[in-house]
Amino acid sequence: MRIDKLLANMGYGTRKEVKGLLKSGHVRINGEPEKSPKSHVDPNEDLVTVMGDEVEYREYIYLMMNKPGDLISATEDPHETTVIDILQPEDIVFEPFPVGRLDKDTEGLLLITNDGQLNHRLTSPKKDVGKTYFARIEGKVTESDVEKFSEGVTLDDGYHTKPGDLVILSSDEFSEIELTITEGKFHQVKRMFEAVGKKVVYLQRIKMGELVLDEELELGEYRELTDEELEYLRKITNL
């Protein structure tokens, strides 16, 4: 990898700024000063320092965010604020993207990474990775709804969903439920309840497989996945 690309990727500035850093003599490779931006290094073998501080190379970044209900799950948008817009600069330099999508008004667990292979496998219908949602429903959710969801329901466009595991937490004029599905059709949870004559008034994703949203994360906050969490995701996707 070119030294200027490595330093830029690790957040030491734009390519132009990194060239200035190199020319100033502050960059060393294995103890030797390096001024050429075209020089190549092996980030896993060579020791690169900037002003005496070791550059710790990372190829991938894995983040868990508690997504607020006013951000869109995209990398960029000319009119809306995205989940990437609120990341710190040192994380943005990795050029990460959201894994799958949450509707704008849906809160909760969102994974953000630049690992394309993990993203593909987590969102592939073939992997059947369950996504669990907590929702408040306008209308009394019944055992009849549980049975219908277990068989899949037909959406407004004629699509018949895969079975969903519906758990009733409370049932009244406004009900609270948890629903686990393995698909991610547009507004799927809302449309599934519309198919049984009810309306979702609040929606939060709380789990992806067995990966649980960190309760200590306030809306808009995020953290890196732990080694155990990342290992779990790799295990369920056969990476």
PDB file of C-alpha atoms in Angstrom:
ATOM      1  CA  MET A   1       0.000   0.000   0.000  1.00  0.00           C
ATOM      2  CA  ARG A   2       1.251   3.505  -0.792  1.00  0.00           C
ATOM      3  CA  ILE A   3       2.312   5.401   2.291  1.00  0.00           C
ATOM      4  CA  ASP A   4       0.119   8.412   1.467  1.00  0.00           C
ATOM      5  CA  LYS A   5      -2.959   6.168   1.133  1.00  0.00           C
ATOM      6  CA  LEU A   6      -2.164   4.421   4.413  1.00  0.00           C
ATOM      7  CA  LEU A   7      -1.820   7.696   6.318  1.00  0.00           C
ATOM      8  CA  ALA A   8      -4.911   9.197   4.721  1.00  0.00           C
ATOM      9  CA  ASN A   9      -6.927   6.075   5.586  1.00  0.00           C
ATOM     10  CA  MET A  10      -5.744   6.259   9.174  1.00  0.00           C
ATOM     11  CA  GLY A  11      -6.971   9.829   9.513  1.00  0.00           C
ATOM     12  CA  TYR A  12      -3.757  11.821   9.158  1.00  0.00           C
ATOM     13  CA  GLY A  13      -5.357  14.191   6.656  1.00  0.00           C
ATOM     14  CA  THR A  14      -6.199  14.430   2.981  1.00  0.00           C
ATOM     15  CA  ARG A  15      -3.735  13.112   0.396  1.00  0.00           C
ATOM     16  CA  LYS A  16      -2.499  16.700  -0.025  1.00  0.00           C
ATOM     17  CA  GLU A  17      -2.070  17.184   3.724  1.00  0.00           C
ATOM     18  CA  VAL A  18      -0.298  13.826   4.013  1.00  0.00           C
ATOM     19  CA  LYS A  19       2.149  14.843   1.268  1.00  0.00           C
ATOM     20  CA  GLY A  20       3.000  17.916   3.330  1.00  0.00           C
ATOM     21  CA  LEU A  21       3.506  15.718   6.383  1.00  0.00           C
ATOM     22  CA  LEU A  22       5.887  13.488   4.427  1.00  0.00           C
ATOM     23  CA  LYS A  23       7.878  16.406   3.019  1.00  0.00           C
ATOM     24  CA  SER A  24       8.325  17.801   6.519  1.00  0.00           C
ATOM     25  CA  GLY A  25      10.265  14.648   7.492  1.00  0.00           C
ATOM     26  CA  HIS A  26       7.886  13.608  10.273  1.00  0.00           C
ATOM     27  CA  VAL A  27       7.161  10.169   8.780  1.00  0.00           C
ATOM     28  CA  ARG A  28       9.463   7.182   9.264  1.00  0.00           C
ATOM     29  CA  ILE A  29       9.290   3.623   7.938  1.00  0.00           C
ATOM     30  CA  ASN A  30      11.192   1.120  10.079  1.00  0.00           C
ATOM     31  CA  GLY A  31      13.081   4.026  11.623  1.00  0.00           C
ATOM     32  CA  GLU A  32      14.132   5.612   8.325  1.00  0.00           C
ATOM     33  CA  PRO A  33      12.709   8.986   7.203  1.00  0.00           C
ATOM     34  CA  GLU A  34      10.369   8.723   4.225  1.00  0.00           C
ATOM     35  CA  LYS A  35       9.387  11.720   2.127  1.00  0.00           C
ATOM     36  CA  SER A  36       7.974  10.132  -1.018  1.00  0.00           C
ATOM     37  CA  PRO A  37       4.179   9.645  -1.058  1.00  0.00           C
ATOM     38  CA  LYS A  38       4.630   6.917  -3.672  1.00  0.00           C
ATOM     39  CA  SER A  39       6.651   4.625  -1.393  1.00  0.00           C
ATOM     40  CA  HIS A  40       4.975   1.328  -0.613  1.00  0.00           C
ATOM     41  CA  VAL A  41       4.701  -0.275   2.808  1.00  0.00           C
ATOM     42  CA  ASP A  42       3.300  -3.501   4.168  1.00  0.00           C
ATOM     43  CA  PRO A  43       1.090  -2.242   7.018  1.00  0.00           C
ATOM     44  CA  ASN A  44       1.200  -5.661   8.671  1.00  0.00           C
ATOM     45  CA  GLU A  45       4.999  -5.900   8.595  1.00  0.00           C
ATOM     46  CA  ASP A  46       6.539  -2.409   8.456  1.00  0.00           C
ATOM     47  CA  LEU A  47       6.697  -0.044  11.423  1.00  0.00           C
ATOM     48  CA  VAL A  48       5.346   3.353  10.381  1.00  0.00           C
ATOM     49  CA  THR A  49       5.605   6.305  12.745  1.00  0.00           C
ATOM     50  CA  VAL A  50       4.408   9.903  12.531  1.00  0.00           C
ATOM     51  CA  MET A  51       6.240  12.316  14.821  1.00  0.00           C
ATOM     52  CA  GLY A  52       7.389   9.296  16.818  1.00  0.00           C
ATOM     53  CA  ASP A  53       3.925   7.795  17.284  1.00  0.00           C
ATOM     54  CA  GLU A  54       3.283   4.360  15.801  1.00  0.00           C
ATOM     55  CA  VAL A  55       0.576   4.168  13.141  1.00  0.00           C
ATOM     56  CA  GLU A  56      -1.757   1.296  14.008  1.00  0.00           C
ATOM     57  CA  TYR A  57      -3.199   0.074  10.732  1.00  0.00           C
ATOM     58  CA  ARG A  58      -6.770  -1.208  10.580  1.00  0.00           C
ATOM     59  CA  GLU A  59      -8.515  -2.343   7.441  1.00  0.00           C
ATOM     60  CA  TYR A  60     -12.046  -2.669   8.786  1.00  0.00           C
ATOM     61  CA  ILE A  61     -14.238  -0.916  11.311  1.00  0.00           C
ATOM     62  CA  TYR A  62     -17.298  -2.414  13.024  1.00  0.00           C
ATOM     63  CA  LEU A  63     -19.731  -0.157  14.856  1.00  0.00           C
ATOM     64  CA  MET A  64     -23.011  -0.587  16.733  1.00  0.00           C
ATOM     65  CA  MET A  65     -25.275   2.477  16.709  1.00  0.00           C
ATOM     66  CA  ASN A  66     -28.506   3.203  18.525  1.00  0.00           C
ATOM     67  CA  LYS A  67     -30.089   4.909  15.543  1.00  0.00           C
ATOM     68  CA  PRO A  68     -32.374   7.884  16.254  1.00  0.00           C
ATOM     69  CA  GLY A  69     -35.677   8.248  14.436  1.00  0.00           C
ATOM     70  CA  ASP A  70     -34.629  11.275  12.413  1.00  0.00           C
ATOM     71  CA  LEU A  71     -31.674   9.841  10.468  1.00  0.00           C
ATOM     72  CA  ILE A  72     -31.717   7.850   7.267  1.00  0.00           C
ATOM     73  CA  SER A  73     -29.725   4.642   6.761  1.00  0.00           C
ATOM     74  CA  ALA A  74     -27.518   5.787   3.903  1.00  0.00           C
ATOM     75  CA  THR A  75     -23.960   6.941   3.332  1.00  0.00           C
ATOM     76  CA  GLU A  76     -24.971  10.312   1.898  1.00  0.00           C
ATOM     77  CA  ASP A  77     -28.057  12.283   0.959  1.00  0.00           C
ATOM     78  CA  PRO A  78     -28.437  15.803  -0.447  1.00  0.00           C
ATOM     79  CA  HIS A  79     -31.448  16.631   1.733  1.00  0.00           C
ATOM     80  CA  GLU A  80     -31.427  14.388   4.815  1.00  0.00           C
ATOM     81  CA  THR A  81     -28.968  13.745   7.659  1.00  0.00           C
ATOM     82  CA  THR A  82     -27.566  10.222   7.447  1.00  0.00           C
ATOM     83  CA  VAL A  83     -26.209   7.855  10.082  1.00  0.00           C
ATOM     84  CA  ILE A  84     -22.738   8.404   8.610  1.00  0.00           C
ATOM     85  CA  ASP A  85     -22.982  12.181   9.050  1.00  0.00           C
ATOM     86  CA  ILE A  86     -22.935  11.846  12.851  1.00  0.00           C
ATOM     87  CA  LEU A  87     -19.820   9.651  13.024  1.00  0.00           C
ATOM     88  CA  GLN A  88     -16.531  11.047  14.284  1.00  0.00           C
ATOM     89  CA  PRO A  89     -13.962  12.018  11.608  1.00  0.00           C
ATOM     90  CA  GLU A  90     -11.613   9.220  12.678  1.00  0.00           C
ATOM     91  CA  ASP A  91     -14.385   6.722  11.859  1.00  0.00           C
ATOM     92  CA  ILE A  92     -15.585   8.396   8.659  1.00  0.00           C
ATOM     93  CA  VAL A  93     -12.131   7.984   7.072  1.00  0.00           C
ATOM     94  CA  PHE A  94     -12.818   4.230   6.861  1.00  0.00           C
ATOM     95  CA  GLU A  95     -15.709   5.016   4.485  1.00  0.00           C
ATOM     96  CA  PRO A  96     -18.199   2.789   6.360  1.00  0.00           C
ATOM     97  CA  PHE A  97     -21.807   2.115   5.404  1.00  0.00           C
ATOM     98  CA  PRO A  98     -24.908   0.854   7.236  1.00  0.00           C
ATOM     99  CA  VAL A  99     -25.616  -2.883   7.193  1.00  0.00           C
ATOM    100  CA  GLY A 100     -29.048  -3.140   5.630  1.00  0.00           C
ATOM    101  CA  ARG A 101     -31.379  -0.313   6.453  1.00  0.00           C
ATOM    102  CA  LEU A 102     -33.743   0.990   9.100  1.00  0.00           C
ATOM    103  CA  ASP A 103     -36.587   3.244   8.023  1.00  0.00           C
ATOM    104  CA  LYS A 104     -36.076   6.893   8.928  1.00  0.00           C
ATOM    105  CA  ASP A 105     -38.565   6.849  11.814  1.00  0.00           C
ATOM    106  CA  THR A 106     -37.353   3.488  13.166  1.00  0.00           C
ATOM    107  CA  GLU A 107     -34.934   3.557  16.080  1.00  0.00           C
ATOM    108  CA  GLY A 108     -32.489   1.045  17.461  1.00  0.00           C
ATOM    109  CA  LEU A 109     -29.759  -1.388  16.519  1.00  0.00           C
ATOM    110  CA  LEU A 110     -27.842  -0.539  13.368  1.00  0.00           C
ATOM    111  CA  LEU A 111     -24.493  -2.024  12.375  1.00  0.00           C
ATOM    112  CA  ILE A 112     -22.067   0.160  10.436  1.00  0.00           C
ATOM    113  CA  THR A 113     -18.939  -1.239   8.772  1.00  0.00           C
ATOM    114  CA  ASN A 114     -16.726  -1.086   5.693  1.00  0.00           C
ATOM    115  CA  ASP A 115     -16.524  -4.891   5.536  1.00  0.00           C
ATOM    116  CA  GLY A 116     -18.486  -5.592   2.364  1.00  0.00           C
ATOM    117  CA  GLN A 117     -18.399  -9.362   2.709  1.00  0.00           C
ATOM    118  CA  LEU A 118     -19.858  -9.319   6.235  1.00  0.00           C
ATOM    119  CA  ASN A 119     -22.488  -6.805   5.131  1.00  0.00           C
ATOM    120  CA  HIS A 120     -23.526  -9.014   2.205  1.00  0.00           C
ATOM    121  CA  ARG A 121     -23.830 -12.133   4.316  1.00  0.00           C
ATOM    122  CA  LEU A 122     -25.743 -10.447   7.142  1.00  0.00           C
ATOM    123  CA  THR A 123     -28.304  -9.031   4.708  1.00  0.00           C
ATOM    124  CA  SER A 124     -28.581 -12.067   2.436  1.00  0.00           C
ATOM    125  CA  PRO A 125     -32.021 -13.739   2.633  1.00  0.00           C
ATOM    126  CA  LYS A 126     -30.233 -17.098   2.348  1.00  0.00           C
ATOM    127  CA  LYS A 127     -28.631 -16.618   5.779  1.00  0.00           C
ATOM    128  CA  ASP A 128     -31.982 -16.146   7.578  1.00  0.00           C
ATOM    129  CA  VAL A 129     -30.453 -13.864  10.205  1.00  0.00           C
ATOM    130  CA  GLY A 130     -33.381 -12.891  12.413  1.00  0.00           C
ATOM    131  CA  LYS A 131     -34.030  -9.235  13.225  1.00  0.00           C
ATOM    132  CA  THR A 132     -36.061  -8.626  16.376  1.00  0.00           C
ATOM    133  CA  TYR A 133     -38.161  -5.491  16.822  1.00  0.00           C
ATOM    134  CA  PHE A 134     -40.006  -3.969  19.746  1.00  0.00           C
ATOM    135  CA  ALA A 135     -43.142  -2.133  18.675  1.00  0.00           C
ATOM    136  CA  ARG A 136     -46.141  -0.302  20.057  1.00  0.00           C
ATOM    137  CA  ILE A 137     -49.262  -1.127  18.107  1.00  0.00           C
ATOM    138  CA  GLU A 138     -52.496   0.826  17.818  1.00  0.00           C
ATOM    139  CA  GLY A 139     -55.035  -1.946  18.295  1.00  0.00           C
ATOM    140  CA  LYS A 140     -55.411  -5.097  20.368  1.00  0.00           C
ATOM    141  CA  VAL A 141     -52.906  -7.725  19.248  1.00  0.00           C
ATOM    142  CA  THR A 142     -54.317 -11.217  19.710  1.00  0.00           C
ATOM    143  CA  GLU A 143     -53.274 -14.847  19.565  1.00  0.00           C
ATOM    144  CA  SER A 144     -54.962 -14.932  16.163  1.00  0.00           C
ATOM    145  CA  ASP A 145     -52.365 -12.407  14.955  1.00  0.00           C
ATOM    146  CA  VAL A 146     -49.606 -14.570  16.409  1.00  0.00           C
ATOM    147  CA  GLU A 147     -50.889 -17.532  14.404  1.00  0.00           C
ATOM    148  CA  LYS A 148     -51.211 -15.505  11.199  1.00  0.00           C
ATOM    149  CA  PHE A 149     -47.685 -14.129  11.540  1.00  0.00           C
ATOM    150  CA  SER A 150     -46.336 -17.645  12.122  1.00  0.00           C
ATOM    151  CA  GLU A 151     -47.678 -18.602   8.693  1.00  0.00           C
ATOM    152  CA  GLY A 152     -46.604 -15.378   6.991  1.00  0.00           C
ATOM    153  CA  VAL A 153     -48.999 -12.636   5.919  1.00  0.00           C
ATOM    154  CA  THR A 154     -49.809 -11.148   2.528  1.00  0.00           C
ATOM    155  CA  LEU A 155     -48.695  -7.547   2.123  1.00  0.00           C
ATOM    156  CA  ASP A 156     -50.473  -4.806   0.187  1.00  0.00           C
ATOM    157  CA  ASP A 157     -48.499  -5.586  -2.983  1.00  0.00           C
ATOM    158  CA  GLY A 158     -49.417  -9.273  -2.896  1.00  0.00           C
ATOM    159  CA  TYR A 159     -46.107 -10.496  -1.477  1.00  0.00           C
ATOM    160  CA  HIS A 160     -46.489 -13.275   1.101  1.00  0.00           C
ATOM    161  CA  THR A 161     -43.875 -12.905   3.838  1.00  0.00           C
ATOM    162  CA  LYS A 162     -41.820 -15.592   5.459  1.00  0.00           C
ATOM    163  CA  PRO A 163     -43.078 -16.653   8.903  1.00  0.00           C
ATOM    164  CA  GLY A 164     -42.580 -14.156  11.717  1.00  0.00           C
ATOM    165  CA  ASP A 165     -42.271 -14.935  15.433  1.00  0.00           C
ATOM    166  CA  LEU A 166     -44.712 -12.562  17.181  1.00  0.00           C
ATOM    167  CA  VAL A 167     -44.633 -12.285  20.981  1.00  0.00           C
ATOM    168  CA  ILE A 168     -47.317 -10.267  22.780  1.00  0.00           C
ATOM    169  CA  LEU A 169     -45.926  -8.265  25.717  1.00  0.00           C
ATOM    170  CA  SER A 170     -49.207  -6.480  26.452  1.00  0.00           C
ATOM    171  CA  SER A 171     -52.523  -6.364  24.654  1.00  0.00           C
ATOM    172  CA  ASP A 172     -54.963  -3.465  24.931  1.00  0.00           C
ATOM    173  CA  GLU A 173     -56.143  -0.460  22.959  1.00  0.00           C
ATOM    174  CA  PHE A 174     -52.413   0.042  22.431  1.00  0.00           C
ATOM    175  CA  SER A 175     -50.365  -3.162  22.496  1.00  0.00           C
ATOM    176  CA  GLU A 176     -46.653  -3.852  22.915  1.00  0.00           C
ATOM    177  CA  ILE A 177     -44.994  -6.689  21.049  1.00  0.00           C
ATOM    178  CA  GLU A 178     -41.715  -8.192  19.907  1.00  0.00           C
ATOM    179  CA  LEU A 179     -41.463  -9.506  16.370  1.00  0.00           C
ATOM    180  CA  THR A 180     -38.616 -11.485  14.797  1.00  0.00           C
ATOM    181  CA  ILE A 181     -38.412 -11.648  11.007  1.00  0.00           C
ATOM    182  CA  THR A 182     -35.715 -12.829   8.604  1.00  0.00           C
ATOM    183  CA  GLU A 183     -36.546 -10.482   5.729  1.00  0.00           C
ATOM    184  CA  GLY A 184     -36.169  -6.761   5.193  1.00  0.00           C
ATOM    185  CA  LYS A 185     -38.842  -5.675   2.759  1.00  0.00           C
ATOM    186  CA  PHE A 186     -39.689  -1.975   2.581  1.00  0.00           C
ATOM    187  CA  HIS A 187     -41.597  -0.985   5.772  1.00  0.00           C
ATOM    188  CA  GLN A 188     -42.121  -4.698   6.374  1.00  0.00           C
ATOM    189  CA  VAL A 189     -43.095  -4.648  10.057  1.00  0.00           C
ATOM    190  CA  LYS A 190     -45.565  -1.807   9.520  1.00  0.00           C
ATOM    191  CA  ARG A 191     -47.073  -3.492   6.470  1.00  0.00           C
ATOM    192  CA  MET A 192     -47.374  -6.841   8.249  1.00  0.00           C
ATOM    193  CA  PHE A 193     -49.497  -5.232  10.955  1.00  0.00           C
ATOM    194  CA  GLU A 194     -51.495  -3.318   8.369  1.00  0.00           C
ATOM    195  CA  ALA A 195     -52.264  -6.711   6.822  1.00  0.00           C
ATOM    196  CA  VAL A 196     -54.066  -7.679  10.062  1.00  0.00           C
ATOM    197  CA  GLY A 197     -55.785  -4.311  10.463  1.00  0.00           C
ATOM    198  CA  LYS A 198     -53.448  -2.647  12.954  1.00  0.00           C
ATOM    199  CA  LYS A 199     -50.995   0.254  12.957  1.00  0.00           C
ATOM    200  CA  VAL A 200     -47.408   0.510  14.229  1.00  0.00           C
ATOM    201  CA  VAL A 201     -46.947   3.751  16.180  1.00  0.00           C
ATOM    202  CA  TYR A 202     -43.393   3.116  17.444  1.00  0.00           C
ATOM    203  CA  LEU A 203     -40.713   0.760  16.154  1.00  0.00           C
ATOM    204  CA  GLN A 204     -37.279  -0.124  17.502  1.00  0.00           C
ATOM    205  CA  ARG A 205     -34.879  -2.859  16.383  1.00  0.00           C
ATOM    206  CA  ILE A 206     -33.425  -4.517  19.457  1.00  0.00           C
ATOM    207  CA  LYS A 207     -31.597  -7.603  18.147  1.00  0.00           C
ATOM    208  CA  MET A 208     -29.836  -8.986  15.087  1.00  0.00           C
ATOM    209  CA  GLY A 209     -29.522 -12.707  15.534  1.00  0.00           C
ATOM    210  CA  GLU A 210     -28.378 -12.865  19.155  1.00  0.00           C
ATOM    211  CA  LEU A 211     -26.554  -9.533  18.951  1.00  0.00           C
ATOM    212  CA  VAL A 212     -28.434  -7.254  21.349  1.00  0.00           C
ATOM    213  CA  LEU A 213     -28.618  -3.466  21.244  1.00  0.00           C
ATOM    214  CA  ASP A 214     -26.424  -2.071  24.016  1.00  0.00           C
ATOM    215  CA  GLU A 215     -28.856  -0.498  26.504  1.00  0.00           C
ATOM    216  CA  GLU A 216     -26.188   1.980  27.577  1.00  0.00           C
ATOM    217  CA  LEU A 217     -26.138   3.598  24.141  1.00  0.00           C
ATOM    218  CA  GLU A 218     -28.311   6.703  24.035  1.00  0.00           C
ATOM    219  CA  LEU A 219     -30.035   7.585  20.759  1.00  0.00           C
ATOM    220  CA  GLY A 220     -27.370   8.755  18.314  1.00  0.00           C
ATOM    221  CA  GLU A 221     -24.528   7.134  20.245  1.00  0.00           C
ATOM    222  CA  TYR A 222     -22.388   4.300  18.932  1.00  0.00           C
ATOM    223  CA  ARG A 223     -19.437   2.127  19.891  1.00  0.00           C
ATOM    224  CA  GLU A 224     -17.155  -0.447  18.351  1.00  0.00           C
ATOM    225  CA  LEU A 225     -18.234  -4.056  18.488  1.00  0.00           C
ATOM    226  CA  THR A 226     -16.453  -6.172  21.064  1.00  0.00           C
ATOM    227  CA  ASP A 227     -14.268  -9.058  19.885  1.00  0.00           C
ATOM    228  CA  GLU A 228     -16.946 -11.476  21.109  1.00  0.00           C
ATOM    229  CA  GLU A 229     -19.720  -9.696  19.202  1.00  0.00           C
ATOM    230  CA  LEU A 230     -17.688  -9.616  16.000  1.00  0.00           C
ATOM    231  CA  GLU A 231     -16.771 -13.286  16.374  1.00  0.00           C
ATOM    232  CA  TYR A 232     -20.470 -14.121  16.771  1.00  0.00           C
ATOM    233  CA  LEU A 233     -21.387 -12.293  13.562  1.00  0.00           C
ATOM    234  CA  ARG A 234     -18.612 -14.055  11.680  1.00  0.00           C
ATOM    235  CA  LYS A 235     -19.779 -17.396  13.062  1.00  0.00           C
ATOM    236  CA  ILE A 236     -23.400 -17.026  11.972  1.00  0.00           C
ATOM    237  CA  THR A 237     -22.340 -15.853   8.505  1.00  0.00           C
ATOM    238  CA  ASN A 238     -19.647 -18.545   8.085  1.00  0.00           C
ATOM    239  CA  LEU A 239     -16.839 -16.011   7.631  1.00  0.00           C
TER     240      LEU A 239
END
